[in-house]
């Protein structure tokens, strides 16, 4: 049996400014991009505490946060657990990662963690120690536990 709970996060957190959308003036109304939408998801959930099995603002786990983010941005429902998510979509090499790809980590013998890649080596996730935050893939902890990146069919 594979456990798919989320893991603790080291204390370094990416600055909030790293996920704010650019504010270029536009004379034509455009459909919000996934980048802007994931920023909105982050702003809405930022600081929500971690709770294993949680799916609400009172507490959410990593796979539920991914599920909520995808439902908001792509209007699609992904599987609920990290182990199920790790079987969906297409494997992508780290240097080909793009907004909306899911990043997976092996954080323990049978424990997995998942987040949403937002570019610039950063990802959104629900951390067991800090709740919903932005972290960097080049952080030593995440670099050491990195497992894979997967592109979901709806994010192509």
JSON list of C-alpha atoms in Angstrom, two decimals:
[
{"chain": "A", "resi": 1, "resn": "UNK", "atom": "CA", "xyz": [0.00, 0.00, 0.00]},
{"chain": "A", "resi": 2, "resn": "UNK", "atom": "CA", "xyz": [1.33, 3.43, -0.92]},
{"chain": "A", "resi": 3, "resn": "UNK", "atom": "CA", "xyz": [0.62, 6.31, 1.41]},
{"chain": "A", "resi": 4, "resn": "UNK", "atom": "CA", "xyz": [-0.04, 9.55, -0.35]},
{"chain": "A", "resi": 5, "resn": "UNK", "atom": "CA", "xyz": [-0.08, 12.10, 2.42]},
{"chain": "A", "resi": 6, "resn": "UNK", "atom": "CA", "xyz": [1.75, 15.34, 2.11]},
{"chain": "A", "resi": 7, "resn": "UNK", "atom": "CA", "xyz": [5.00, 16.25, 3.77]},
{"chain": "A", "resi": 8, "resn": "UNK", "atom": "CA", "xyz": [6.57, 18.97, 5.84]},
{"chain": "A", "resi": 9, "resn": "UNK", "atom": "CA", "xyz": [8.10, 21.93, 4.14]},
{"chain": "A", "resi": 10, "resn": "UNK", "atom": "CA", "xyz": [11.39, 23.61, 4.93]},
{"chain": "A", "resi": 11, "resn": "UNK", "atom": "CA", "xyz": [11.08, 27.15, 6.23]},
{"chain": "A", "resi": 12, "resn": "UNK", "atom": "CA", "xyz": [12.16, 28.98, 3.07]},
{"chain": "A", "resi": 13, "resn": "UNK", "atom": "CA", "xyz": [9.17, 30.26, 1.14]},
{"chain": "A", "resi": 14, "resn": "UNK", "atom": "CA", "xyz": [9.24, 32.14, -2.15]},
{"chain": "A", "resi": 15, "resn": "UNK", "atom": "CA", "xyz": [8.24, 35.80, -1.90]},
{"chain": "A", "resi": 16, "resn": "UNK", "atom": "CA", "xyz": [4.63, 36.58, -2.73]},
{"chain": "A", "resi": 17, "resn": "UNK", "atom": "CA", "xyz": [5.77, 38.98, -5.45]},
{"chain": "A", "resi": 18, "resn": "UNK", "atom": "CA", "xyz": [7.07, 35.96, -7.33]},
{"chain": "A", "resi": 19, "resn": "UNK", "atom": "CA", "xyz": [3.51, 34.96, -8.18]},
{"chain": "A", "resi": 20, "resn": "UNK", "atom": "CA", "xyz": [1.86, 38.28, -8.94]},
{"chain": "A", "resi": 21, "resn": "UNK", "atom": "CA", "xyz": [0.70, 38.67, -12.54]},
{"chain": "A", "resi": 22, "resn": "UNK", "atom": "CA", "xyz": [2.25, 41.32, -14.74]},
{"chain": "A", "resi": 23, "resn": "UNK", "atom": "CA", "xyz": [0.14, 44.43, -15.05]},
{"chain": "A", "resi": 24, "resn": "UNK", "atom": "CA", "xyz": [0.56, 45.38, -18.70]},
{"chain": "A", "resi": 25, "resn": "UNK", "atom": "CA", "xyz": [-2.22, 47.66, -19.89]},
{"chain": "A", "resi": 26, "resn": "UNK", "atom": "CA", "xyz": [-4.49, 46.12, -22.48]},
{"chain": "A", "resi": 27, "resn": "UNK", "atom": "CA", "xyz": [-7.15, 47.72, -24.62]},
{"chain": "A", "resi": 28, "resn": "UNK", "atom": "CA", "xyz": [-8.71, 44.38, -25.49]},
{"chain": "A", "resi": 29, "resn": "UNK", "atom": "CA", "xyz": [-10.38, 42.22, -22.88]},
{"chain": "A", "resi": 30, "resn": "UNK", "atom": "CA", "xyz": [-8.71, 38.82, -22.86]},
{"chain": "A", "resi": 31, "resn": "UNK", "atom": "CA", "xyz": [-9.61, 35.55, -21.22]},
{"chain": "A", "resi": 32, "resn": "UNK", "atom": "CA", "xyz": [-7.46, 35.17, -18.10]},
{"chain": "A", "resi": 33, "resn": "UNK", "atom": "CA", "xyz": [-4.47, 32.92, -18.66]},
{"chain": "A", "resi": 34, "resn": "UNK", "atom": "CA", "xyz": [-3.74, 29.89, -16.50]},
{"chain": "A", "resi": 35, "resn": "UNK", "atom": "CA", "xyz": [-0.87, 31.91, -14.99]},
{"chain": "A", "resi": 36, "resn": "UNK", "atom": "CA", "xyz": [-3.22, 34.63, -13.78]},
{"chain": "A", "resi": 37, "resn": "UNK", "atom": "CA", "xyz": [-5.79, 32.07, -12.67]},
{"chain": "A", "resi": 38, "resn": "UNK", "atom": "CA", "xyz": [-3.27, 30.11, -10.59]},
{"chain": "A", "resi": 39, "resn": "UNK", "atom": "CA", "xyz": [-2.18, 33.39, -8.98]},
{"chain": "A", "resi": 40, "resn": "UNK", "atom": "CA", "xyz": [-5.84, 33.97, -8.07]},
{"chain": "A", "resi": 41, "resn": "UNK", "atom": "CA", "xyz": [-6.10, 30.44, -6.65]},
{"chain": "A", "resi": 42, "resn": "UNK", "atom": "CA", "xyz": [-2.99, 31.11, -4.55]},
{"chain": "A", "resi": 43, "resn": "UNK", "atom": "CA", "xyz": [-4.27, 34.47, -3.31]},
{"chain": "A", "resi": 44, "resn": "UNK", "atom": "CA", "xyz": [-7.58, 32.86, -2.33]},
{"chain": "A", "resi": 45, "resn": "UNK", "atom": "CA", "xyz": [-6.03, 29.92, -0.46]},
{"chain": "A", "resi": 46, "resn": "UNK", "atom": "CA", "xyz": [-2.76, 31.46, 0.81]},
{"chain": "A", "resi": 47, "resn": "UNK", "atom": "CA", "xyz": [-2.19, 30.58, 4.45]},
{"chain": "A", "resi": 48, "resn": "UNK", "atom": "CA", "xyz": [-4.98, 28.01, 4.64]},
{"chain": "A", "resi": 49, "resn": "UNK", "atom": "CA", "xyz": [-3.71, 25.45, 7.15]},
{"chain": "A", "resi": 50, "resn": "UNK", "atom": "CA", "xyz": [-2.80, 21.93, 6.18]},
{"chain": "A", "resi": 51, "resn": "UNK", "atom": "CA", "xyz": [-5.16, 19.16, 7.23]},
{"chain": "A", "resi": 52, "resn": "UNK", "atom": "CA", "xyz": [-4.74, 15.57, 6.02]},
{"chain": "A", "resi": 53, "resn": "UNK", "atom": "CA", "xyz": [-7.92, 14.71, 4.12]},
{"chain": "A", "resi": 54, "resn": "UNK", "atom": "CA", "xyz": [-9.07, 18.34, 4.29]},
{"chain": "A", "resi": 55, "resn": "UNK", "atom": "CA", "xyz": [-10.81, 20.01, 1.36]},
{"chain": "A", "resi": 56, "resn": "UNK", "atom": "CA", "xyz": [-11.92, 23.38, 2.77]},
{"chain": "A", "resi": 57, "resn": "UNK", "atom": "CA", "xyz": [-10.54, 26.73, 3.96]},
{"chain": "A", "resi": 58, "resn": "UNK", "atom": "CA", "xyz": [-10.49, 25.26, 7.48]},
{"chain": "A", "resi": 59, "resn": "UNK", "atom": "CA", "xyz": [-7.76, 22.88, 6.27]},
{"chain": "A", "resi": 60, "resn": "UNK", "atom": "CA", "xyz": [-6.62, 21.30, 3.01]},
{"chain": "A", "resi": 61, "resn": "UNK", "atom": "CA", "xyz": [-4.06, 18.71, 1.99]},
{"chain": "A", "resi": 62, "resn": "UNK", "atom": "CA", "xyz": [-1.75, 18.82, -1.02]},
{"chain": "A", "resi": 63, "resn": "UNK", "atom": "CA", "xyz": [-3.82, 16.71, -3.40]},
{"chain": "A", "resi": 64, "resn": "UNK", "atom": "CA", "xyz": [-7.06, 18.50, -2.52]},
{"chain": "A", "resi": 65, "resn": "UNK", "atom": "CA", "xyz": [-5.34, 21.85, -3.18]},
{"chain": "A", "resi": 66, "resn": "UNK", "atom": "CA", "xyz": [-4.27, 20.59, -6.62]},
{"chain": "A", "resi": 67, "resn": "UNK", "atom": "CA", "xyz": [-7.80, 19.31, -7.26]},
{"chain": "A", "resi": 68, "resn": "UNK", "atom": "CA", "xyz": [-9.35, 22.66, -6.25]},
{"chain": "A", "resi": 69, "resn": "UNK", "atom": "CA", "xyz": [-6.82, 24.62, -8.33]},
{"chain": "A", "resi": 70, "resn": "UNK", "atom": "CA", "xyz": [-7.52, 22.57, -11.44]},
{"chain": "A", "resi": 71, "resn": "UNK", "atom": "CA", "xyz": [-11.27, 22.82, -10.92]},
{"chain": "A", "resi": 72, "resn": "UNK", "atom": "CA", "xyz": [-10.97, 26.63, -10.70]},
{"chain": "A", "resi": 73, "resn": "UNK", "atom": "CA", "xyz": [-8.55, 27.14, -13.59]},
{"chain": "A", "resi": 74, "resn": "UNK", "atom": "CA", "xyz": [-9.48, 24.38, -16.06]},
{"chain": "A", "resi": 75, "resn": "UNK", "atom": "CA", "xyz": [-13.02, 23.50, -14.89]},
{"chain": "A", "resi": 76, "resn": "UNK", "atom": "CA", "xyz": [-12.00, 19.85, -14.67]},
{"chain": "A", "resi": 77, "resn": "UNK", "atom": "CA", "xyz": [-11.88, 17.38, -11.82]},
{"chain": "A", "resi": 78, "resn": "UNK", "atom": "CA", "xyz": [-8.63, 15.54, -11.18]},
{"chain": "A", "resi": 79, "resn": "UNK", "atom": "CA", "xyz": [-8.26, 12.45, -9.00]},
{"chain": "A", "resi": 80, "resn": "UNK", "atom": "CA", "xyz": [-8.30, 13.13, -5.26]},
{"chain": "A", "resi": 81, "resn": "UNK", "atom": "CA", "xyz": [-5.11, 11.44, -4.03]},
{"chain": "A", "resi": 82, "resn": "UNK", "atom": "CA", "xyz": [-1.45, 12.02, -4.78]},
{"chain": "A", "resi": 83, "resn": "UNK", "atom": "CA", "xyz": [-0.95, 8.39, -5.78]},
{"chain": "A", "resi": 84, "resn": "UNK", "atom": "CA", "xyz": [-3.85, 8.61, -8.26]},
{"chain": "A", "resi": 85, "resn": "UNK", "atom": "CA", "xyz": [-2.60, 11.95, -9.62]},
{"chain": "A", "resi": 86, "resn": "UNK", "atom": "CA", "xyz": [0.85, 10.44, -10.24]},
{"chain": "A", "resi": 87, "resn": "UNK", "atom": "CA", "xyz": [-0.71, 8.04, -12.77]},
{"chain": "A", "resi": 88, "resn": "UNK", "atom": "CA", "xyz": [-2.55, 10.69, -14.81]},
{"chain": "A", "resi": 89, "resn": "UNK", "atom": "CA", "xyz": [-1.25, 12.73, -17.70]},
{"chain": "A", "resi": 90, "resn": "UNK", "atom": "CA", "xyz": [2.12, 12.62, -19.38]},
{"chain": "A", "resi": 91, "resn": "UNK", "atom": "CA", "xyz": [5.59, 12.56, -17.80]},
{"chain": "A", "resi": 92, "resn": "UNK", "atom": "CA", "xyz": [7.54, 15.75, -18.59]},
{"chain": "A", "resi": 93, "resn": "UNK", "atom": "CA", "xyz": [11.25, 16.38, -18.09]},
{"chain": "A", "resi": 94, "resn": "UNK", "atom": "CA", "xyz": [12.02, 19.03, -15.50]},
{"chain": "A", "resi": 95, "resn": "UNK", "atom": "CA", "xyz": [13.53, 21.43, -18.05]},
{"chain": "A", "resi": 96, "resn": "UNK", "atom": "CA", "xyz": [10.27, 21.28, -20.07]},
{"chain": "A", "resi": 97, "resn": "UNK", "atom": "CA", "xyz": [7.98, 22.08, -17.13]},
{"chain": "A", "resi": 98, "resn": "UNK", "atom": "CA", "xyz": [5.38, 24.78, -17.69]},
{"chain": "A", "resi": 99, "resn": "UNK", "atom": "CA", "xyz": [2.55, 26.48, -15.82]},
{"chain": "A", "resi": 100, "resn": "UNK", "atom": "CA", "xyz": [-0.01, 24.06, -14.56]},
{"chain": "A", "resi": 101, "resn": "UNK", "atom": "CA", "xyz": [2.16, 20.96, -14.62]},
{"chain": "A", "resi": 102, "resn": "UNK", "atom": "CA", "xyz": [2.04, 18.90, -11.44]},
{"chain": "A", "resi": 103, "resn": "UNK", "atom": "CA", "xyz": [5.28, 18.42, -9.50]},
{"chain": "A", "resi": 104, "resn": "UNK", "atom": "CA", "xyz": [5.65, 15.31, -7.36]},
{"chain": "A", "resi": 105, "resn": "UNK", "atom": "CA", "xyz": [7.99, 14.50, -4.51]},
{"chain": "A", "resi": 106, "resn": "UNK", "atom": "CA", "xyz": [8.92, 11.34, -2.62]},
{"chain": "A", "resi": 107, "resn": "UNK", "atom": "CA", "xyz": [9.08, 12.76, 0.88]},
{"chain": "A", "resi": 108, "resn": "UNK", "atom": "CA", "xyz": [9.20, 9.51, 2.82]},
{"chain": "A", "resi": 109, "resn": "UNK", "atom": "CA", "xyz": [9.40, 5.77, 2.35]},
{"chain": "A", "resi": 110, "resn": "UNK", "atom": "CA", "xyz": [5.75, 5.60, 1.26]},
{"chain": "A", "resi": 111, "resn": "UNK", "atom": "CA", "xyz": [4.73, 9.25, 1.41]},
{"chain": "A", "resi": 112, "resn": "UNK", "atom": "CA", "xyz": [4.23, 11.47, -1.65]},
{"chain": "A", "resi": 113, "resn": "UNK", "atom": "CA", "xyz": [3.60, 15.19, -2.09]},
{"chain": "A", "resi": 114, "resn": "UNK", "atom": "CA", "xyz": [2.21, 17.18, -5.04]},
{"chain": "A", "resi": 115, "resn": "UNK", "atom": "CA", "xyz": [2.05, 20.82, -6.09]},
{"chain": "A", "resi": 116, "resn": "UNK", "atom": "CA", "xyz": [1.30, 23.00, -9.14]},
{"chain": "A", "resi": 117, "resn": "UNK", "atom": "CA", "xyz": [4.24, 24.39, -11.12]},
{"chain": "A", "resi": 118, "resn": "UNK", "atom": "CA", "xyz": [3.93, 28.15, -11.77]},
{"chain": "A", "resi": 119, "resn": "UNK", "atom": "CA", "xyz": [7.20, 28.87, -13.60]},
{"chain": "A", "resi": 120, "resn": "UNK", "atom": "CA", "xyz": [10.56, 30.27, -12.53]},
{"chain": "A", "resi": 121, "resn": "UNK", "atom": "CA", "xyz": [11.30, 27.08, -10.56]},
{"chain": "A", "resi": 122, "resn": "UNK", "atom": "CA", "xyz": [8.34, 27.76, -8.23]},
{"chain": "A", "resi": 123, "resn": "UNK", "atom": "CA", "xyz": [5.28, 25.75, -7.27]},
{"chain": "A", "resi": 124, "resn": "UNK", "atom": "CA", "xyz": [2.11, 26.19, -5.22]},
{"chain": "A", "resi": 125, "resn": "UNK", "atom": "CA", "xyz": [1.25, 23.57, -2.63]},
{"chain": "A", "resi": 126, "resn": "UNK", "atom": "CA", "xyz": [-0.26, 22.82, 0.75]},
{"chain": "A", "resi": 127, "resn": "UNK", "atom": "CA", "xyz": [2.62, 22.34, 3.19]},
{"chain": "A", "resi": 128, "resn": "UNK", "atom": "CA", "xyz": [2.05, 20.37, 6.38]},
{"chain": "A", "resi": 129, "resn": "UNK", "atom": "CA", "xyz": [3.93, 23.00, 8.38]},
{"chain": "A", "resi": 130, "resn": "UNK", "atom": "CA", "xyz": [2.91, 26.25, 6.66]},
{"chain": "A", "resi": 131, "resn": "UNK", "atom": "CA", "xyz": [-0.34, 25.61, 4.83]},
{"chain": "A", "resi": 132, "resn": "UNK", "atom": "CA", "xyz": [-0.81, 26.88, 1.27]},
{"chain": "A", "resi": 133, "resn": "UNK", "atom": "CA", "xyz": [2.43, 28.52, 0.13]},
{"chain": "A", "resi": 134, "resn": "UNK", "atom": "CA", "xyz": [4.80, 29.06, -2.80]},
{"chain": "A", "resi": 135, "resn": "UNK", "atom": "CA", "xyz": [8.08, 27.13, -2.68]},
{"chain": "A", "resi": 136, "resn": "UNK", "atom": "CA", "xyz": [11.10, 26.80, -4.94]},
{"chain": "A", "resi": 137, "resn": "UNK", "atom": "CA", "xyz": [12.16, 23.60, -6.66]},
{"chain": "A", "resi": 138, "resn": "UNK", "atom": "CA", "xyz": [15.80, 24.58, -6.15]},
{"chain": "A", "resi": 139, "resn": "UNK", "atom": "CA", "xyz": [15.34, 24.55, -2.36]},
{"chain": "A", "resi": 140, "resn": "UNK", "atom": "CA", "xyz": [17.66, 21.76, -1.09]},
{"chain": "A", "resi": 141, "resn": "UNK", "atom": "CA", "xyz": [14.76, 19.81, 0.47]},
{"chain": "A", "resi": 142, "resn": "UNK", "atom": "CA", "xyz": [12.61, 19.88, -2.66]},
{"chain": "A", "resi": 143, "resn": "UNK", "atom": "CA", "xyz": [15.61, 19.21, -4.93]},
{"chain": "A", "resi": 144, "resn": "UNK", "atom": "CA", "xyz": [16.47, 16.13, -2.83]},
{"chain": "A", "resi": 145, "resn": "UNK", "atom": "CA", "xyz": [12.90, 14.74, -2.75]},
{"chain": "A", "resi": 146, "resn": "UNK", "atom": "CA", "xyz": [11.90, 15.66, -6.33]},
{"chain": "A", "resi": 147, "resn": "UNK", "atom": "CA", "xyz": [10.31, 12.72, -8.13]},
{"chain": "A", "resi": 148, "resn": "UNK", "atom": "CA", "xyz": [8.57, 13.72, -11.36]},
{"chain": "A", "resi": 149, "resn": "UNK", "atom": "CA", "xyz": [6.56, 16.28, -13.31]},
{"chain": "A", "resi": 150, "resn": "UNK", "atom": "CA", "xyz": [3.34, 15.36, -15.09]},
{"chain": "A", "resi": 151, "resn": "UNK", "atom": "CA", "xyz": [1.29, 17.36, -17.57]},
{"chain": "A", "resi": 152, "resn": "UNK", "atom": "CA", "xyz": [-2.42, 16.89, -17.16]},
{"chain": "A", "resi": 153, "resn": "UNK", "atom": "CA", "xyz": [-4.51, 16.49, -20.34]},
{"chain": "A", "resi": 154, "resn": "UNK", "atom": "CA", "xyz": [-6.45, 19.69, -19.57]},
{"chain": "A", "resi": 155, "resn": "UNK", "atom": "CA", "xyz": [-3.27, 21.79, -19.26]},
{"chain": "A", "resi": 156, "resn": "UNK", "atom": "CA", "xyz": [-1.92, 21.14, -22.78]}
]
